[in-house]
Amino acid sequence: MNPAPMVALVGNPNAGKSALFNALTGARQKVGNYPGVTVERKAGRMSLPDGRPIELIDLPGTYSLEPASPDEQVTRDVLFGKQDGERLPQAILCVVDATNLDNHLRFTLQLIALGLPVVVALNMVDMAERDGLKIDAAKLSKELGVPVIPTVAVRKRGVDDLKAAMDVLVGDGSARKIAAGPGFHHEDLVVLQRRARAIALAATTEEHGARKVSHRIDSIALHPIAGPILLFGLMFVVFQAVFAWAQPPMDAITAGFDWLGHWVETNFPNGFVRNLLAEGVIKGTGAVVTFLPQILILFFFILLLEATGYMVRAAFIMDRLMARVGLSGRAFIPLLSSFACAVPGIMATRTIDDPKDRLTTILIAPLTTCSARLPVYSMIITACIPDRQLAPYVGLRGVVFFGLFVFGIVSALLAALILRRTVTKGPSQGFMMEMPKYQMPSVRDVGLGLWTRALIFLKRAGTIILASNVILWVLASYPVAPAGRLQTEYSIAGRIASAIEVVVKPIGFNHHIALALPPAMAAREVAVSALATTYAIDAGDDTDAASSAVEPKIAKDWSLPTALAFLMWFVFAPQCLSTIAVTRRETNGWKWPAFMVSYLFVLAYVAAGATFWIATWAGL
Amino acid sequence: MRLDQLPLKCPAKVAAVAWDDLAETAARRLRELGLDEGVTVEALHVAPFGKDPIACRVGRMTVALRRAQAHCITVEMAA
């Protein structure tokens, strides 16, 4: 069977490309990666009016066909049929922002020159009208020589007309060779720009005094005093929400897994299967899935700030401060995303043009407090830090939590400062960004974004985390210890841990920590499930002890200096294979991930050791 | 007058751009963002910390750039 015809969705950044992609394909999307590069490949299925399927692929937004970043390189390569693992598209769906025609049309002219059939979606016509602009789509179509369909992607307006136009374009579905071929003639950008401006002028029938909504919002959002207050206020709300709002659903998930574990223990015959399910699978995976609400809330805010256009303003406000440590405001967005997870954060560095800036941002991204650390911090703080009020509404636990966050940020900035003067030395390229219009985000776009994140997280919990839990459980359960010997010391995992213990003992770590560290390389939150599993194995058939929470056992077993050293270890340690893998892909080799892993482990060891000895000396 | 010296909310026209004084990537990005001789520009906002970068209207777009980069752009205020 012939595969469905492929249409490439292309456009400038901020043209509303993703919203149009969502409007055309709905939830029928597949997010993957191009081989060799970590540029996300987003493809979806849509049907033409006659029911024929089309594979629509959402290419990274770019300003021109001369690539400045890996993202833009992919767009170019796909359109030239040179991207590995991708067919040549049959047609191009080009999205332009109706309020910004002069600029977006230049790219459209470049695309038309490629020789593939093109249809133009004249997007955000509602915004153009709001700004007092009237554009004659028919006239524009005549000037460009391709169909032009007015759309409002976020409201799903014009989608049917667009499908009808694509139907004609795709025709019988046979792929056409690009007329100009790879020897595509680069017209001077300035010449193209002037032609684009002339066409835009001709197609604009009316233009009167614009009501600049974005401008008015910016006079507050970028105000010298109100702007920073708003930014820090927003960040405060985000972190507050992550911890406060997430609690009820997290409690519900924990209760659900506890119930499931209990059900398995009462309904299965005592033996290998029951223990594996209850101790390895349910307890281990449950400890991680519990954190889904926190991750979703954090991503919700990040998606919202991105969709509204506020993120670029945040970068604008922060640029000067980032410049102090040798970075640019552009690094702010990837670093903020790293608070959710360093993997999307590192992937978001692709928007940074300057290679040295980008490398520095990648190297410090693992220092921001990602959501995988929350379970670890949460567990240890609950277990070892007394629930004392320091002042009304200010609890000691909250202060420790906040302290760890701030410590992560400060270390990241210091690391950037040092790296920028040593290994990533070079002149700064400055800061240059388009500031998009403010936009009301659509529920569907944010919802789809969250859905994708939730799936990725659950898939991870169901595969890599589940697998490491099962392996750990087996290694920690066998061989079975004779009476009088502790299982966690006698087992295979226990013996490995005893070897590690020699190295980590000087920084205050005990046998259980040594046992949890290797599996936590898979992902930091595995430390939580690993500790839960190993303490559960030690408790053995004593059902009461096995089913109760792990925190009291830690509270009994660990000294305060050990707990603090463990927290400090997790501020620095690169305990995350995904981060290492994504760094390798983004930097095209093992050199930088190797460097990153070494400097972070050294920092972790030194910081944990210093914390342990200072705390011991202070008599804590 | 240079763009970084242009008072806020005073529309002006780009008279000349010292492309060679800009880093290559920055120069290309500026061209892609539609900067060209004769285009209308207007300084709109100044970042809160250290008054750098600045946000300027370039044609129909709003573009954020650092003062050092804006300094490479010569503008003429409308009479």
mmCIF file of N, CA, C and O in Angstrom, chain A residues 133-175:
data_model
loop_
_atom_site.group_PDB
_atom_site.id
_atom_site.type_symbol
_atom_site.label_atom_id
_atom_site.label_comp_id
_atom_site.label_asym_id
_atom_site.label_seq_id
_atom_site.Cartn_x
_atom_site.Cartn_y
_atom_site.Cartn_z
ATOM 1 N N LEU A 133 -6.201 46.191 10.270
ATOM 2 C CA LEU A 133 -5.634 45.798 8.973
ATOM 3 C C LEU A 133 -6.645 44.973 8.205
ATOM 4 O O LEU A 133 -7.209 44.031 8.743
ATOM 5 N N LYS A 134 -6.874 45.298 6.939
ATOM 6 C CA LYS A 134 -7.728 44.454 6.104
ATOM 7 C C LYS A 134 -6.888 43.937 4.955
ATOM 8 O O LYS A 134 -6.238 44.714 4.254
ATOM 9 N N ILE A 135 -6.893 42.621 4.782
ATOM 10 C CA ILE A 135 -6.072 42.043 3.727
ATOM 11 C C ILE A 135 -6.955 41.321 2.718
ATOM 12 O O ILE A 135 -7.847 40.554 3.084
ATOM 13 N N ASP A 136 -6.698 41.585 1.442
ATOM 14 C CA ASP A 136 -7.474 40.968 0.369
ATOM 15 C C ASP A 136 -6.804 39.645 -0.008
ATOM 16 O O ASP A 136 -5.781 39.631 -0.695
ATOM 17 N N ALA A 137 -7.395 38.535 0.458
ATOM 18 C CA ALA A 137 -6.780 37.225 0.238
ATOM 19 C C ALA A 137 -6.691 36.897 -1.249
ATOM 20 O O ALA A 137 -5.702 36.326 -1.713
ATOM 21 N N ALA A 138 -7.738 37.276 -2.019
ATOM 22 C CA ALA A 138 -7.758 36.971 -3.454
ATOM 23 C C ALA A 138 -6.616 37.698 -4.163
ATOM 24 O O ALA A 138 -5.913 37.128 -5.007
ATOM 25 N N LYS A 139 -6.417 38.948 -3.761
ATOM 26 C CA LYS A 139 -5.363 39.737 -4.379
ATOM 27 C C LYS A 139 -3.981 39.165 -4.030
ATOM 28 O O LYS A 139 -3.094 39.052 -4.879
ATOM 29 N N LEU A 140 -3.858 38.784 -2.765
ATOM 30 C CA LEU A 140 -2.602 38.209 -2.306
ATOM 31 C C LEU A 140 -2.306 36.926 -3.079
ATOM 32 O O LEU A 140 -1.179 36.672 -3.508
ATOM 33 N N SER A 141 -3.361 36.135 -3.281
ATOM 34 C CA SER A 141 -3.227 34.876 -4.012
ATOM 35 C C SER A 141 -2.741 35.132 -5.436
ATOM 36 O O SER A 141 -1.889 34.418 -5.964
ATOM 37 N N LYS A 142 -3.289 36.194 -6.043
ATOM 38 C CA LYS A 142 -2.900 36.516 -7.414
ATOM 39 C C LYS A 142 -1.428 36.957 -7.475
ATOM 40 O O LYS A 142 -0.668 36.535 -8.352
ATOM 41 N N GLU A 143 -1.037 37.766 -6.501
ATOM 42 C CA GLU A 143 0.350 38.248 -6.470
ATOM 43 C C GLU A 143 1.343 37.104 -6.278
ATOM 44 O O GLU A 143 2.416 37.079 -6.875
ATOM 45 N N LEU A 144 0.958 36.147 -5.397
ATOM 46 C CA LEU A 144 1.881 35.062 -5.073
ATOM 47 C C LEU A 144 1.794 33.919 -6.089
ATOM 48 O O LEU A 144 2.733 33.145 -6.241
ATOM 49 N N GLY A 145 0.631 33.799 -6.723
ATOM 50 C CA GLY A 145 0.432 32.709 -7.667
ATOM 51 C C GLY A 145 0.113 31.380 -7.010
ATOM 52 O O GLY A 145 0.255 30.321 -7.624
ATOM 53 N N VAL A 146 -0.292 31.390 -5.735
ATOM 54 C CA VAL A 146 -0.695 30.160 -5.041
ATOM 55 C C VAL A 146 -1.969 30.460 -4.256
ATOM 56 O O VAL A 146 -2.273 31.625 -3.991
ATOM 57 N N PRO A 147 -2.759 29.414 -3.893
ATOM 58 C CA PRO A 147 -3.976 29.665 -3.121
ATOM 59 C C PRO A 147 -3.671 30.262 -1.743
ATOM 60 O O PRO A 147 -2.692 29.871 -1.106
ATOM 61 N N VAL A 148 -4.515 31.202 -1.302
ATOM 62 C CA VAL A 148 -4.367 31.819 0.018
ATOM 63 C C VAL A 148 -5.687 31.668 0.753
ATOM 64 O O VAL A 148 -6.731 32.079 0.247
ATOM 65 N N ILE A 149 -5.671 31.037 1.926
ATOM 66 C CA ILE A 149 -6.893 30.798 2.692
ATOM 67 C C ILE A 149 -6.808 31.535 4.028
ATOM 68 O O ILE A 149 -5.899 31.272 4.818
ATOM 69 N N PRO A 150 -7.741 32.471 4.296
ATOM 70 C CA PRO A 150 -7.711 33.140 5.604
ATOM 71 C C PRO A 150 -8.108 32.156 6.714
ATOM 72 O O PRO A 150 -9.052 31.386 6.552
ATOM 73 N N THR A 151 -7.372 32.150 7.812
ATOM 74 C CA THR A 151 -7.680 31.243 8.923
ATOM 75 C C THR A 151 -7.521 31.948 10.259
ATOM 76 O O THR A 151 -6.852 32.975 10.370
ATOM 77 N N VAL A 152 -8.154 31.349 11.272
ATOM 78 C CA VAL A 152 -7.883 31.699 12.664
ATOM 79 C C VAL A 152 -7.692 30.355 13.346
ATOM 80 O O VAL A 152 -8.643 29.724 13.784
ATOM 81 N N ALA A 153 -6.455 29.902 13.400
ATOM 82 C CA ALA A 153 -6.180 28.530 13.837
ATOM 83 C C ALA A 153 -6.701 28.254 15.243
ATOM 84 O O ALA A 153 -7.277 27.206 15.498
ATOM 85 N N VAL A 154 -6.495 29.189 16.182
ATOM 86 C CA VAL A 154 -6.909 28.925 17.561
ATOM 87 C C VAL A 154 -8.427 28.787 17.692
ATOM 88 O O VAL A 154 -8.905 28.186 18.642
ATOM 89 N N ARG A 155 -9.178 29.365 16.727
ATOM 90 C CA ARG A 155 -10.644 29.220 16.778
ATOM 91 C C ARG A 155 -11.132 28.218 15.737
ATOM 92 O O ARG A 155 -12.329 28.135 15.470
ATOM 93 N N LYS A 156 -10.211 27.546 15.078
ATOM 94 C CA LYS A 156 -10.530 26.542 14.054
ATOM 95 C C LYS A 156 -11.274 27.127 12.861
ATOM 96 O O LYS A 156 -11.997 26.429 12.168
ATOM 97 N N ARG A 157 -11.102 28.431 12.615
ATOM 98 C CA ARG A 157 -11.776 29.044 11.486
ATOM 99 C C ARG A 157 -10.953 28.851 10.212
ATOM 100 O O ARG A 157 -9.733 28.959 10.231
ATOM 101 N N GLY A 158 -11.620 28.552 9.116
ATOM 102 C CA GLY A 158 -10.942 28.416 7.827
ATOM 103 C C GLY A 158 -10.343 27.046 7.590
ATOM 104 O O GLY A 158 -9.754 26.799 6.543
ATOM 105 N N VAL A 159 -10.515 26.147 8.560
ATOM 106 C CA VAL A 159 -9.891 24.828 8.449
ATOM 107 C C VAL A 159 -10.458 24.020 7.276
ATOM 108 O O VAL A 159 -9.710 23.374 6.536
ATOM 109 N N ASP A 160 -11.788 24.101 7.073
ATOM 110 C CA ASP A 160 -12.409 23.339 5.976
ATOM 111 C C ASP A 160 -11.959 23.844 4.605
ATOM 112 O O ASP A 160 -11.659 23.049 3.712
ATOM 113 N N ASP A 161 -11.891 25.173 4.458
ATOM 114 C CA ASP A 161 -11.416 25.756 3.197
ATOM 115 C C ASP A 161 -9.988 25.312 2.915
ATOM 116 O O ASP A 161 -9.618 25.016 1.780
ATOM 117 N N LEU A 162 -9.217 25.256 3.993
ATOM 118 C CA LEU A 162 -7.816 24.869 3.862
ATOM 119 C C LEU A 162 -7.710 23.431 3.363
ATOM 120 O O LEU A 162 -6.912 23.106 2.479
ATOM 121 N N LYS A 163 -8.556 22.564 3.942
ATOM 122 C CA LYS A 163 -8.545 21.154 3.534
ATOM 123 C C LYS A 163 -8.930 21.017 2.067
ATOM 124 O O LYS A 163 -8.327 20.231 1.331
ATOM 125 N N ALA A 164 -9.918 21.817 1.643
ATOM 126 C CA ALA A 164 -10.353 21.761 0.250
ATOM 127 C C ALA A 164 -9.211 22.184 -0.676
ATOM 128 O O ALA A 164 -8.963 21.547 -1.708
ATOM 129 N N ALA A 165 -8.489 23.228 -0.273
ATOM 130 C CA ALA A 165 -7.378 23.702 -1.093
ATOM 131 C C ALA A 165 -6.266 22.662 -1.160
ATOM 132 O O ALA A 165 -5.630 22.462 -2.199
ATOM 133 N N MET A 166 -6.042 21.963 -0.050
ATOM 134 C CA MET A 166 -4.997 20.946 -0.023
ATOM 135 C C MET A 166 -5.363 19.760 -0.898
ATOM 136 O O MET A 166 -4.496 19.127 -1.504
ATOM 137 N N ASP A 167 -6.650 19.483 -0.961
ATOM 138 C CA ASP A 167 -7.150 18.383 -1.787
ATOM 139 C C ASP A 167 -6.706 18.583 -3.240
ATOM 140 O O ASP A 167 -6.150 17.684 -3.874
ATOM 141 N N VAL A 168 -6.929 19.800 -3.740
ATOM 142 C CA VAL A 168 -6.558 20.125 -5.110
ATOM 143 C C VAL A 168 -5.045 19.999 -5.294
ATOM 144 O O VAL A 168 -4.550 19.455 -6.287
ATOM 145 N N LEU A 169 -4.332 20.487 -4.275
ATOM 146 C CA LEU A 169 -2.878 20.548 -4.349
ATOM 147 C C LEU A 169 -2.218 19.176 -4.394
ATOM 148 O O LEU A 169 -1.297 18.927 -5.169
ATOM 149 N N VAL A 170 -2.691 18.293 -3.531
ATOM 150 C CA VAL A 170 -2.069 16.974 -3.418
ATOM 151 C C VAL A 170 -2.338 16.170 -4.687
ATOM 152 O O VAL A 170 -1.514 15.372 -5.127
ATOM 153 N N GLY A 171 -3.485 16.441 -5.300
ATOM 154 C CA GLY A 171 -3.822 15.791 -6.568
ATOM 155 C C GLY A 171 -3.841 14.285 -6.443
ATOM 156 O O GLY A 171 -4.421 13.741 -5.507
ATOM 157 N N ASP A 172 -3.158 13.590 -7.363
ATOM 158 C CA ASP A 172 -3.174 12.131 -7.321
ATOM 159 C C ASP A 172 -2.141 11.576 -6.345
ATOM 160 O O ASP A 172 -1.978 10.366 -6.222
ATOM 161 N N GLY A 173 -1.414 12.451 -5.675
ATOM 162 C CA GLY A 173 -0.533 11.998 -4.613
ATOM 163 C C GLY A 173 0.869 11.630 -5.066
ATOM 164 O O GLY A 173 1.674 11.167 -4.274
ATOM 165 N N SER A 174 1.180 11.827 -6.333
ATOM 166 C CA SER A 174 2.527 11.480 -6.772
ATOM 167 C C SER A 174 3.504 12.592 -6.385
ATOM 168 O O SER A 174 3.201 13.773 -6.506
ATOM 169 N N ALA A 175 4.656 12.189 -5.895
ATOM 170 C CA ALA A 175 5.631 13.172 -5.448
ATOM 171 C C ALA A 175 6.278 13.854 -6.638
ATOM 172 O O ALA A 175 6.556 13.232 -7.648
#
